[in-house]
Short mmCIF file of C-alpha atoms (C1' of nucleotides) in Angstrom, two decimals:
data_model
loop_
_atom_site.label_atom_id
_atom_site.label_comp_id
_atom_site.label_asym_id
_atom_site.label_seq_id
_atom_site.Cartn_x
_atom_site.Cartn_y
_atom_site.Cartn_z
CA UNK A 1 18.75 63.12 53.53
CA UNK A 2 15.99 65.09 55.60
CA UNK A 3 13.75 65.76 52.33
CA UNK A 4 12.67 62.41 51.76
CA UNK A 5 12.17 61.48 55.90
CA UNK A 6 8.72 64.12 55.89
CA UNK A 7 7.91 63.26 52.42
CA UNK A 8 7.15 59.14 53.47
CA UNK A 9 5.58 60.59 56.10
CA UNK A 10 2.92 61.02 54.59
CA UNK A 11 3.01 57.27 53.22
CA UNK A 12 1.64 54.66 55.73
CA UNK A 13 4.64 52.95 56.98
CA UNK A 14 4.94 50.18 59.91
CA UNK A 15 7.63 50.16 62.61
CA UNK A 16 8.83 47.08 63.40
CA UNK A 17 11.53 45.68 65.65
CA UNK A 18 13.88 43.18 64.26
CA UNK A 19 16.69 41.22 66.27
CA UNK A 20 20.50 40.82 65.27
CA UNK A 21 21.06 39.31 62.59
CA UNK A 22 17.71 38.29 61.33
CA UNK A 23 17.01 38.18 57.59
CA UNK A 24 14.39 41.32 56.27
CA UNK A 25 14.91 39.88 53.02
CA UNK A 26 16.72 37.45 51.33
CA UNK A 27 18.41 37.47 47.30
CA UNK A 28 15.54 35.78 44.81
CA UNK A 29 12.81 36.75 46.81
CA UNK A 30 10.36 38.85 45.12
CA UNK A 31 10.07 42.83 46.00
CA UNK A 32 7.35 44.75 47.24
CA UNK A 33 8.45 46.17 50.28
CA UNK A 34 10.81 48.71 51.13
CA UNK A 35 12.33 50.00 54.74
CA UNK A 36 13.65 53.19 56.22
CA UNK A 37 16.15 52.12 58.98
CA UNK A 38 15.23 53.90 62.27
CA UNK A 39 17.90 52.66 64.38
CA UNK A 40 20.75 50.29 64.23
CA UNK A 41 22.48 49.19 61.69
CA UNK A 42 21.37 46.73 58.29
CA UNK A 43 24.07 44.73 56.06
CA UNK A 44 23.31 44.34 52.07
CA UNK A 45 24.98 41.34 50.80
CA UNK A 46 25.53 38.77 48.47
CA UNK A 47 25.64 35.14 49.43
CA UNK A 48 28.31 32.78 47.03
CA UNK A 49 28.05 29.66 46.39
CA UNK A 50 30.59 27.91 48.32
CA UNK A 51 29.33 29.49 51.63
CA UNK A 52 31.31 32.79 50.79
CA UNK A 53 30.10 36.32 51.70
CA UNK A 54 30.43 39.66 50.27
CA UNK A 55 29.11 42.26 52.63
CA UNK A 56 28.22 45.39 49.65
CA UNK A 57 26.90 47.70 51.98
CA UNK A 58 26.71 48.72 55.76
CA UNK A 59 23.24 50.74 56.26
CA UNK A 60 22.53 53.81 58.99
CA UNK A 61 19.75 55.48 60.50
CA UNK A 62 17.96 57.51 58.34
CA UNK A 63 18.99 55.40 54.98
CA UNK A 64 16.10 53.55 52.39
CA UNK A 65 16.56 49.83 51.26
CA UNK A 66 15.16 47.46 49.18
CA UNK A 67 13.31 49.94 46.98
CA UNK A 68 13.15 47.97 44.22
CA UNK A 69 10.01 46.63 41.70
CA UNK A 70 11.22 42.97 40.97
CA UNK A 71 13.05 40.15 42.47
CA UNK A 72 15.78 41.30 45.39
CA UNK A 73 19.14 41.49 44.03
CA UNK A 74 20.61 41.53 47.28
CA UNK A 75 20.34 39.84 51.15
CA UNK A 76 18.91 42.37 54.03
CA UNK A 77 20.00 41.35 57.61
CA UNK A 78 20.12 43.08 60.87
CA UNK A 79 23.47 43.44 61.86
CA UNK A 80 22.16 44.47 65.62
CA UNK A 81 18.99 44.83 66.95
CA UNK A 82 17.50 47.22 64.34
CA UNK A 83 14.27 48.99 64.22
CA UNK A 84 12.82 49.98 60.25
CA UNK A 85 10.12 51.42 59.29
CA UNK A 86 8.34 49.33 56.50
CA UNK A 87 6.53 50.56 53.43
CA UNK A 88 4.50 49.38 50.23
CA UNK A 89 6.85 50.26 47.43
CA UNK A 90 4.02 50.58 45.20
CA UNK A 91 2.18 53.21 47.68
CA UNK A 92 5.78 55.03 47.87
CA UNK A 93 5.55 55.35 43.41
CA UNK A 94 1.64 56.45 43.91
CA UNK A 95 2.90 59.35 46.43
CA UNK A 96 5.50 60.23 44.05
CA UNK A 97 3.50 61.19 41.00
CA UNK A 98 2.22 63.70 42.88
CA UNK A 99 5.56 64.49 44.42
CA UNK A 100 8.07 64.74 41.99
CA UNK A 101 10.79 65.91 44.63
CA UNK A 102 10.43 62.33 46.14
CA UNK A 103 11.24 60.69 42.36
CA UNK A 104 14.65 62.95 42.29
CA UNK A 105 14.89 62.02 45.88
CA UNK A 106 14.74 58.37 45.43
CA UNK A 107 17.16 58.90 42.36
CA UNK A 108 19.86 60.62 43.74
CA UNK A 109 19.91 58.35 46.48
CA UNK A 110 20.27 55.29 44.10
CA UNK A 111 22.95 56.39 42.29
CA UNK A 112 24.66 57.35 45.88
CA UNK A 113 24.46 53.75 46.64
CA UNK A 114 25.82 52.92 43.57
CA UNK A 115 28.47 55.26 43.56
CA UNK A 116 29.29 54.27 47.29
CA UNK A 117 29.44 50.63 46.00
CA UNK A 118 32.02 51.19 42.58
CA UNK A 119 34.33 53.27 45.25
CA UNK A 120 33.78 50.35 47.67
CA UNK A 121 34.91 47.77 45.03
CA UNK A 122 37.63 49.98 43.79
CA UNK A 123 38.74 49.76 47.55
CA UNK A 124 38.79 46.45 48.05
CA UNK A 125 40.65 45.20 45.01
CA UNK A 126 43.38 47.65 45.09
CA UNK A 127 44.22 48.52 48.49
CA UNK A 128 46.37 46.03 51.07
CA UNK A 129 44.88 44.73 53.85
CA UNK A 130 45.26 47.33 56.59
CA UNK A 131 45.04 50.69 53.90
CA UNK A 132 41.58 48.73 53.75
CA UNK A 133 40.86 49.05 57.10
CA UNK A 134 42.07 52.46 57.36
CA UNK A 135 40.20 53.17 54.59
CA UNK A 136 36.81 51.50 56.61
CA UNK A 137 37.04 53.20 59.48
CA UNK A 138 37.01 56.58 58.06
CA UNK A 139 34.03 55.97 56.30
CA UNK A 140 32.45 54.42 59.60
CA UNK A 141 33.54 57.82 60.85
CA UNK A 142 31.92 59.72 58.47
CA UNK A 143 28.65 57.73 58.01
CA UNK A 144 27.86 56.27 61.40
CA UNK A 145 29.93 59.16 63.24
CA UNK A 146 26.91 60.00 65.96
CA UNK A 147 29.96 61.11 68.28
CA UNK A 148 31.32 63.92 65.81
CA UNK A 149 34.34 63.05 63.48
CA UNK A 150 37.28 64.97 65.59
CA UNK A 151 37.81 62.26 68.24
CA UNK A 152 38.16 59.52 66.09
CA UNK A 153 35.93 57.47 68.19
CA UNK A 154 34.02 54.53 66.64
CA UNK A 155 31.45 52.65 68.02
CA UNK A 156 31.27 49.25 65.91
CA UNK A 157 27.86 47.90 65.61
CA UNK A 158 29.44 44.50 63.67
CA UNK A 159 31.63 42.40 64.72
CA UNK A 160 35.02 41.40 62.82
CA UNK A 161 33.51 38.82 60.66
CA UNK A 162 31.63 41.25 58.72
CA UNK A 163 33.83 43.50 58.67
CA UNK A 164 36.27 41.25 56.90
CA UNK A 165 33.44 40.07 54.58
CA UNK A 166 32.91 44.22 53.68
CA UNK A 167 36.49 44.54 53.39
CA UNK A 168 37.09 41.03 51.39
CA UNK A 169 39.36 39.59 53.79
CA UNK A 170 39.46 36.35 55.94
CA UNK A 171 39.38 36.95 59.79
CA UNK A 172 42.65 35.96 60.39
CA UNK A 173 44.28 38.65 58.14
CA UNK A 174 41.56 41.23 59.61
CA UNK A 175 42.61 40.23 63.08
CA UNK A 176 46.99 40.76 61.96
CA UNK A 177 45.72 43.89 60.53
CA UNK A 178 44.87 45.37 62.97
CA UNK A 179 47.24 44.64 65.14
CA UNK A 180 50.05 45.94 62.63
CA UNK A 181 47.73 49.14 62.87
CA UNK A 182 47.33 49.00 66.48
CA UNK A 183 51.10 48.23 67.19
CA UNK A 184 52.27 51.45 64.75
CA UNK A 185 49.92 54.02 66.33
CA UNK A 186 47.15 54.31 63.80
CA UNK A 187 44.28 53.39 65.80
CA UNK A 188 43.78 51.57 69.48
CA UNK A 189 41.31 49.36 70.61
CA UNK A 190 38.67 49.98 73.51
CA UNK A 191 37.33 46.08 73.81
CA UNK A 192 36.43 44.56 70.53
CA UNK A 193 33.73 46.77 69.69
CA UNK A 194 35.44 50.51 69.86
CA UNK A 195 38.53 51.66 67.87
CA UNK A 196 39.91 54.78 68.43
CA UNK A 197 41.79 56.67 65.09
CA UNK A 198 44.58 58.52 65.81
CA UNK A 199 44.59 60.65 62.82
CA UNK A 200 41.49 60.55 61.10
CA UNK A 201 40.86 60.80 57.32
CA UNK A 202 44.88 60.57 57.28
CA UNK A 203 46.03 58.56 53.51
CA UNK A 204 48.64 56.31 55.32
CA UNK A 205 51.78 55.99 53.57
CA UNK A 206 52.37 52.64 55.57
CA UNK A 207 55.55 50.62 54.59
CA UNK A 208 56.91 48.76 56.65
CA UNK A 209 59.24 49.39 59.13
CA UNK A 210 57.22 52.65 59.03
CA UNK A 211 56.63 53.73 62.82
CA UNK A 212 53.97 56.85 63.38
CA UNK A 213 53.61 57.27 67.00
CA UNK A 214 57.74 56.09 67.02
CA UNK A 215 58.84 59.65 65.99
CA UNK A 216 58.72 61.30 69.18
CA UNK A 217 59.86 58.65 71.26
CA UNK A 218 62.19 55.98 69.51
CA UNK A 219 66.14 57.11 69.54
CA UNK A 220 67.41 57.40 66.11
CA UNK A 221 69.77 54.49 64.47
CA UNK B 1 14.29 46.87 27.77
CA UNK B 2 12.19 47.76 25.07
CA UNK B 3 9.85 49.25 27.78
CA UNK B 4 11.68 52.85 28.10
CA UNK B 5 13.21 52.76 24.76
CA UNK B 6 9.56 53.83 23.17
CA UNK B 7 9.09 55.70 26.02
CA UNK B 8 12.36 57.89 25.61
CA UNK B 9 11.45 58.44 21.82
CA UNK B 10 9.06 61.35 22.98
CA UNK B 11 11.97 63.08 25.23
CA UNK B 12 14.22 64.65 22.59
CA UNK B 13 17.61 63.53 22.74
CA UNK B 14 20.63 64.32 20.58
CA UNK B 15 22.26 61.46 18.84
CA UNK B 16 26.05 61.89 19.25
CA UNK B 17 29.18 59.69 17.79
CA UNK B 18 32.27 58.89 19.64
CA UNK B 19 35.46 57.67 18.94
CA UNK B 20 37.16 54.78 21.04
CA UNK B 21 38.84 56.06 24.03
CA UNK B 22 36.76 59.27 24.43
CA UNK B 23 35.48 60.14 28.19
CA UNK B 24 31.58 60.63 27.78
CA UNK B 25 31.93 62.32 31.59
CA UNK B 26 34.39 61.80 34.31
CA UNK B 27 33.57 61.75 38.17
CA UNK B 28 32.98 64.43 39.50
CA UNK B 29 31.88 66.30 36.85
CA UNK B 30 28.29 67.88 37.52
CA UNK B 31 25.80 65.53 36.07
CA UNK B 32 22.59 66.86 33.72
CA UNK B 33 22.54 64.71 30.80
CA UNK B 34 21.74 60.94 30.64
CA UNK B 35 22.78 58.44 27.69
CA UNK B 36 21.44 55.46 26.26
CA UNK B 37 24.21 53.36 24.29
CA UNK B 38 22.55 52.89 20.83
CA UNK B 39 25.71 50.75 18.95
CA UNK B 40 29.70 49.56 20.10
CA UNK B 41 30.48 49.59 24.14
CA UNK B 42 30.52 52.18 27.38
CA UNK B 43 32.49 51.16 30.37
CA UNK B 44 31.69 52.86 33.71
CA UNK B 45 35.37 52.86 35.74
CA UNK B 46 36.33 54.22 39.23
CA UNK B 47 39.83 55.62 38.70
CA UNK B 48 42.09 54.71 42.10
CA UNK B 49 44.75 57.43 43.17
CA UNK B 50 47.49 55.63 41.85
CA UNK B 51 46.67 55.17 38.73
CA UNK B 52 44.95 52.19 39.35
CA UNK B 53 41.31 51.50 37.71
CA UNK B 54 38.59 49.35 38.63
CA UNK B 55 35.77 49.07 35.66
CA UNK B 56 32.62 48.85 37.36
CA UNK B 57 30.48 48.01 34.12
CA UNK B 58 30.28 47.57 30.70
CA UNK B 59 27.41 48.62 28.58
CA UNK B 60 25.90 47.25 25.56
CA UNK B 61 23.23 48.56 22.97
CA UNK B 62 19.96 49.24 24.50
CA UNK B 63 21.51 49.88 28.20
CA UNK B 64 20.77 53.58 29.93
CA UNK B 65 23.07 55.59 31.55
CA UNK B 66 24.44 58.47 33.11
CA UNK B 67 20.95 58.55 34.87
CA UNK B 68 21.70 60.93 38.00
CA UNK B 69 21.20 64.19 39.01
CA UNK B 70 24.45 65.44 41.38
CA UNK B 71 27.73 64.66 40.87
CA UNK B 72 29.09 62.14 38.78
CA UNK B 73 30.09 59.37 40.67
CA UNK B 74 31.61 57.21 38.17
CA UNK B 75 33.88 57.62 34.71
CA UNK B 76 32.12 56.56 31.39
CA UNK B 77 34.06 55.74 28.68
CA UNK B 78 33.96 54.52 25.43
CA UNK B 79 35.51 51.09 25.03
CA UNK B 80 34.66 50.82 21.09
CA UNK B 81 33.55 53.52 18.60
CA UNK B 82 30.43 53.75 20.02
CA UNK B 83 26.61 55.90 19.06
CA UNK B 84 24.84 57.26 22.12
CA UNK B 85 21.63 59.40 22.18
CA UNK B 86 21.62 61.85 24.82
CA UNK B 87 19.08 63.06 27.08
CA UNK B 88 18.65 65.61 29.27
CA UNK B 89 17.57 64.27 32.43
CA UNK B 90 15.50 66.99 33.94
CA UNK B 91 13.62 66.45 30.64
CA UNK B 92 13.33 62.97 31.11
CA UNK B 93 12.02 63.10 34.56
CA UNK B 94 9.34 66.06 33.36
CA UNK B 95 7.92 63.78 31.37
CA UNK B 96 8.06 60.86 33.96
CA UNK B 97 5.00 62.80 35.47
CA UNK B 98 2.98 62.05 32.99
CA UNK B 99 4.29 58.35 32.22
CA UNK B 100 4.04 56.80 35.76
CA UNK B 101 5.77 53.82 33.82
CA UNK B 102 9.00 55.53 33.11
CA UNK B 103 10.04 55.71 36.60
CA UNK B 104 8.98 52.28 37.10
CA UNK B 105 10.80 51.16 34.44
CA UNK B 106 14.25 53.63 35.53
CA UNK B 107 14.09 52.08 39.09
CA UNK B 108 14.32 49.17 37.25
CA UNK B 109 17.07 49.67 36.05
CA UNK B 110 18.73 50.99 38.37
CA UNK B 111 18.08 48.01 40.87
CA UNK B 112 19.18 45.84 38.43
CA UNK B 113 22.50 48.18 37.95
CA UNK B 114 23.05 47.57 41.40
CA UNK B 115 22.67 43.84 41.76
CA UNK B 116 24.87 43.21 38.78
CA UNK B 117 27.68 45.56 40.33
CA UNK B 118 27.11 43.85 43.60
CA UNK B 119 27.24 40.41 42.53
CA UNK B 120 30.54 41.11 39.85
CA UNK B 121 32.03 42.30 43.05
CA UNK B 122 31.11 38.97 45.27
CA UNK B 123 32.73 36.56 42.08
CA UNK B 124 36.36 39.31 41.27
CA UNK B 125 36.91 39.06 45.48
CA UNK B 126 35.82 35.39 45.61
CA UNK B 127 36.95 33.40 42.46
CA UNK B 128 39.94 32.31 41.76
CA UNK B 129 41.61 34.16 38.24
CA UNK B 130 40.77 31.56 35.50
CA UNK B 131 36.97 31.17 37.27
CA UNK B 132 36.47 34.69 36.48
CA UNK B 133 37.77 34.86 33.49
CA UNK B 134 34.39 31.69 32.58
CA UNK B 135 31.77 33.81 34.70
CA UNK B 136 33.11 37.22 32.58
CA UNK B 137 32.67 35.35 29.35
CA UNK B 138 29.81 33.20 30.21
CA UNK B 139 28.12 37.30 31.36
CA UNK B 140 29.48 38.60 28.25
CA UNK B 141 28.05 35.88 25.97
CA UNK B 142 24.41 36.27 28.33
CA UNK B 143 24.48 39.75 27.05
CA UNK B 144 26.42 41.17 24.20
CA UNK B 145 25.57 38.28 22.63
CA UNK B 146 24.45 39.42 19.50
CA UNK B 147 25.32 35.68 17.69
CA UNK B 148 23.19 33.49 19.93
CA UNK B 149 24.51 31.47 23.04
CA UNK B 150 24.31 28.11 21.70
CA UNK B 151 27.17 28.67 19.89
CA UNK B 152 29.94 29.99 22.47
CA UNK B 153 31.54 32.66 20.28
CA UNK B 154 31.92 35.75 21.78
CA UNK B 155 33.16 39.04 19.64
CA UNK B 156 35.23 40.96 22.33
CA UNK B 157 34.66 44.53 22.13
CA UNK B 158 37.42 45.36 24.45
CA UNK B 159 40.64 44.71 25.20
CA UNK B 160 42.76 42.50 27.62
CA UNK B 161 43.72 45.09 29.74
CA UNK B 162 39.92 46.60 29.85
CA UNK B 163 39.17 42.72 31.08
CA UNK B 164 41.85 42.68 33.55
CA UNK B 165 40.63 46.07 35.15
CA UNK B 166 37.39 44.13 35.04
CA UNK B 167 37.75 41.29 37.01
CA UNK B 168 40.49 43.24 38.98
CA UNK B 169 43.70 40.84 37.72
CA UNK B 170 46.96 42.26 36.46
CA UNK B 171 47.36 41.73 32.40
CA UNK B 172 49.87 39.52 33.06
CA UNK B 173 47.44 37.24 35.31
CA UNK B 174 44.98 37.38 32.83
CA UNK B 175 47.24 35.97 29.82
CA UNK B 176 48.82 33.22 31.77
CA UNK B 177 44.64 32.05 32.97
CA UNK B 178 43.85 32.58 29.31
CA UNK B 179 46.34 29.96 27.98
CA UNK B 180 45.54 27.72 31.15
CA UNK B 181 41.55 27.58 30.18
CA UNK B 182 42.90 27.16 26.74
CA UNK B 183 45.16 24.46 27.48
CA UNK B 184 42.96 22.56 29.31
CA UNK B 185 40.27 23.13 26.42
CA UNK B 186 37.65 25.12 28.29
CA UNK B 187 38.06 28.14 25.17
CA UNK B 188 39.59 28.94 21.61
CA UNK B 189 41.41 32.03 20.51
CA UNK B 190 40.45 33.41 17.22
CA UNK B 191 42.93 36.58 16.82
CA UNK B 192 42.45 38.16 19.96
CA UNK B 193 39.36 39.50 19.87
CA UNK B 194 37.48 36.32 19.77
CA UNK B 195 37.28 33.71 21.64
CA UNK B 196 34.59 30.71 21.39
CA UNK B 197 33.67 28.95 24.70
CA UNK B 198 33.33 25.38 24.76
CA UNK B 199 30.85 24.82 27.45
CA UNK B 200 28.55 28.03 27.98
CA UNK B 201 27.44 28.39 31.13
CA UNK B 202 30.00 25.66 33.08
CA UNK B 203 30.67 26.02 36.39
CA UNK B 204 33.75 24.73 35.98
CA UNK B 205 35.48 22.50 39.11
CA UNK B 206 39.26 23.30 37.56
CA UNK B 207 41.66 22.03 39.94
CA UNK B 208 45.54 21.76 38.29
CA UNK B 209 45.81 18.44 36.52
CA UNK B 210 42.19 18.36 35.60
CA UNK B 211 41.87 17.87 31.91
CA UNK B 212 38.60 19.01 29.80
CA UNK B 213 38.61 17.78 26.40
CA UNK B 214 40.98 14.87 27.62
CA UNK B 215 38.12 12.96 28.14
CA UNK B 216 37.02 11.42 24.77
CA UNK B 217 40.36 11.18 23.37
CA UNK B 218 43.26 9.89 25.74
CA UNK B 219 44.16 6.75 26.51
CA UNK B 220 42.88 5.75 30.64
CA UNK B 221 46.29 5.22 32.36
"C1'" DC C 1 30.63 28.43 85.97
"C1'" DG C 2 30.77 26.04 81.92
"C1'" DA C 3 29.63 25.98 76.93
"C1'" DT C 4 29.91 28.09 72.75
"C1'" DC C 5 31.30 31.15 69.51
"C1'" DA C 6 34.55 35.04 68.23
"C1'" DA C 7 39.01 36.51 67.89
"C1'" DT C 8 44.07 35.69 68.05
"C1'" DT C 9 48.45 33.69 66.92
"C1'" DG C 10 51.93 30.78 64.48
"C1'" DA C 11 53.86 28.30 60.57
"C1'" DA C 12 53.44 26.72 56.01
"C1'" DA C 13 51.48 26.98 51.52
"C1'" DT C 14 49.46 29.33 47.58
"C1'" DC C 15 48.07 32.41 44.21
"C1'" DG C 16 48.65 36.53 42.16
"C1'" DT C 17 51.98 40.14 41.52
"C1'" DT C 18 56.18 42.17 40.10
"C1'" DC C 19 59.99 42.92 37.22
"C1'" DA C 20 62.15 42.18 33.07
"C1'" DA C 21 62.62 40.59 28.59
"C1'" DC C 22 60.54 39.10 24.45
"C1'" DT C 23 57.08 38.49 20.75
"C1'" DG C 24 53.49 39.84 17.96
"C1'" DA C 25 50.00 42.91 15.92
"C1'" DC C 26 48.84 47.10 13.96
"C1'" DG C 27 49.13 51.49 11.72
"C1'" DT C 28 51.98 55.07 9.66
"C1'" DG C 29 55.01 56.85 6.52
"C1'" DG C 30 58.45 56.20 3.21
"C1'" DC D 1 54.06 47.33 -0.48
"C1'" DC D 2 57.38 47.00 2.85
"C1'" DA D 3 60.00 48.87 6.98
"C1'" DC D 4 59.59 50.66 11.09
"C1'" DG D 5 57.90 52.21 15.55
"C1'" DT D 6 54.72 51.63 19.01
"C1'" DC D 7 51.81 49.52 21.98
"C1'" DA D 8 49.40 45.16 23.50
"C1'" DG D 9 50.04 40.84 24.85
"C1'" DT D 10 53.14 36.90 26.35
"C1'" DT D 11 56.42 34.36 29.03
"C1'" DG D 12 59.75 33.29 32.81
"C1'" DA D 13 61.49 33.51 37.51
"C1'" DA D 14 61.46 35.43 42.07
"C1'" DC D 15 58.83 37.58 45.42
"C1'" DG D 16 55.31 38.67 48.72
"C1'" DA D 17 50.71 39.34 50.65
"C1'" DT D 18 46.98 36.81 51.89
"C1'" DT D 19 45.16 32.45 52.84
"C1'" DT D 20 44.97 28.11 55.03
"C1'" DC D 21 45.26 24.98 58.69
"C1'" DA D 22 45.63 24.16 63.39
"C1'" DA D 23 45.79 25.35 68.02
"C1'" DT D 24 44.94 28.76 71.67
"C1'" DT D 25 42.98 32.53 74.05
"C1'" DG D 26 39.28 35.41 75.06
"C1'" DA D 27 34.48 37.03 75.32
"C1'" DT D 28 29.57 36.36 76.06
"C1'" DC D 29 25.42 34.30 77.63
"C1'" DG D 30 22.71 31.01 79.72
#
DNA sequence: CGATCAATTGAAATCGTTCAACTGACGTGG
DNA sequence: CCACGTCAGTTGAACGATTTCAATTGATCG
């Protein structure tokens, strides 16, 4: 993560400032430009055709996008008030022949993305609706975790829409999700934008019926 | 396409036959050695904890990969009898430094990777089962096809249940959308590993009742 | 303080899944 | 060359999770 931050350093970048939930790029357009994110948090996604939206990746501090030669593949929008730092692809390649450290830098993080993405899908299409979530948050916790992972507090920087669009679920179902989650201990809610996990990185075995905070206090039979 | 393949022929790679079924590499694995798919079909597959598999891609002749440098992140597998010529890719970065256009042409590819992944994952969470199944062949046909698109016949090179991990269905969901599309005369079946669209590249607006080939030849009312 | 948008809740409908049984294709060995 | 076993694909019926539609509550920002 840190190798590549000094090595575009030395690449002419500009800072910008971009508001929630403005578009840095949009699918079709063509490339030339890429962005370190300095602050805030950036959505990848695809747009459907009927309106529909698949949200393929949440982006952090310190994370590359839109390093790519041709036409964009994917949307770029600020999911809050974001600062990036924006670069000429093509000056980023010129550094690199020098550099070859940035090329295997540039790599691995492309096929992290990638690899982020098939587990993402994998996710999505196999897991119910609130393993899903579970699922989500510990990644949030892992990846956006500023606070440290033990307390299992998470600071969301989108609101539920996207996160159903990540997850591939409507808002409604989101919403009864987490209630079901909320109601058997797994995680509580600090106004709309804070969850709390109760047992982080846990693989719930969630049936239900299945209580988890209901061991200690609910009477047996 | 044709860009790396010349560029490739100076890196020496081994060329290597293997039998359907084999694992090329599984996740995990360390990585090291890179692939390009010379005859027959690779798919790339995230295996879930219970058994369950999502296939991420599949790969035809010409198509690269493997290309990363950690751990591998994804399963490759070969879905025919495939030929592969294999690479290793600390040579193929070496000579990178000299050929400016090799990386150019590997981010490339990998961008292009990505925005296929991304966008199979917006239609498999966002179609219904029998409009998957016409993107999948309509994406096959764009690019195994060997026989020309006019045409519409597509030579599967894998098998149902390889298609149903694709487009994330169960096999049993996948038969009963095959008969409906055939039914309502959107494909043929030749054996089962052909199948012959009748209108490439439809976007088909297949509501229950609606009738396809109906049109020329029944009687209004 | 009101307007607007986000999130919640309920009830009904739907699509895909599950389970189970059956059919068919394919390859092996007699 | 045929019989058999095995595995892939098919079909039916019941089930269930998510979606849909509609109405309500709650947040946020001028």
């Amino acid at each position: 993560m840190t190798h590549l931050d000094s090595l575009l350093e030395g690449v002419s970048g500009r800072r910008l400032r971009l508001a929630r939930g403005q578009i840095i790029y949009d699918e079709g357009e063509p490339s030339g430009l890429m962005y370190r994110l300095e602050s805030g948090c950036v959505r990848l996604q695809v747009n459907g055709e009927n309106g529909d939206r698949q949200i393929i990746a949440f982006l952090f501090p310190g994370e590359l996008f839109g390093f790519c030669l041709d036409q964009r593949n994917t949307s770029a929008e600020a999911v809050s008030d974001v600062e990036v730092t924006r670069f000429m692809t093509r000056m980023v390649l010129e550094r690199s022949v020098a550099r070859p450290d940035v090329v295997i830098e540039l790599i691995n993080r492309s096929s992290a993305l990638y690899g982020v993405l098939a587990h993402h899908v994998e996710k999505i299409t196999h897991l119910p609706s609130h393993e899903r979530l579970i699922w989500f948050f510990n990644w949030l916790l892992r990846h956006a975790g500023g606070d440290g992972d033990a307390s299992g507090v998470i600071e969301l920087p989108m609101n539920y829409r996207d996160i159903a669009d990540f997850l591939s679920l409507k808002p409604e179902t989101l919403s009864r999700a987490l209630k079901q989650l909320e109601d058997t201990g797994y995680l509580a809610r600090r106004g709309q934008r804070t969850v709390v996990l109760r047992q982080p990185s846990v693989t719930l075995p969630l049936r239900p019926g299945d209580q988890l905070v209901a061991q200690a206090d609910s009477p047996p039979g």
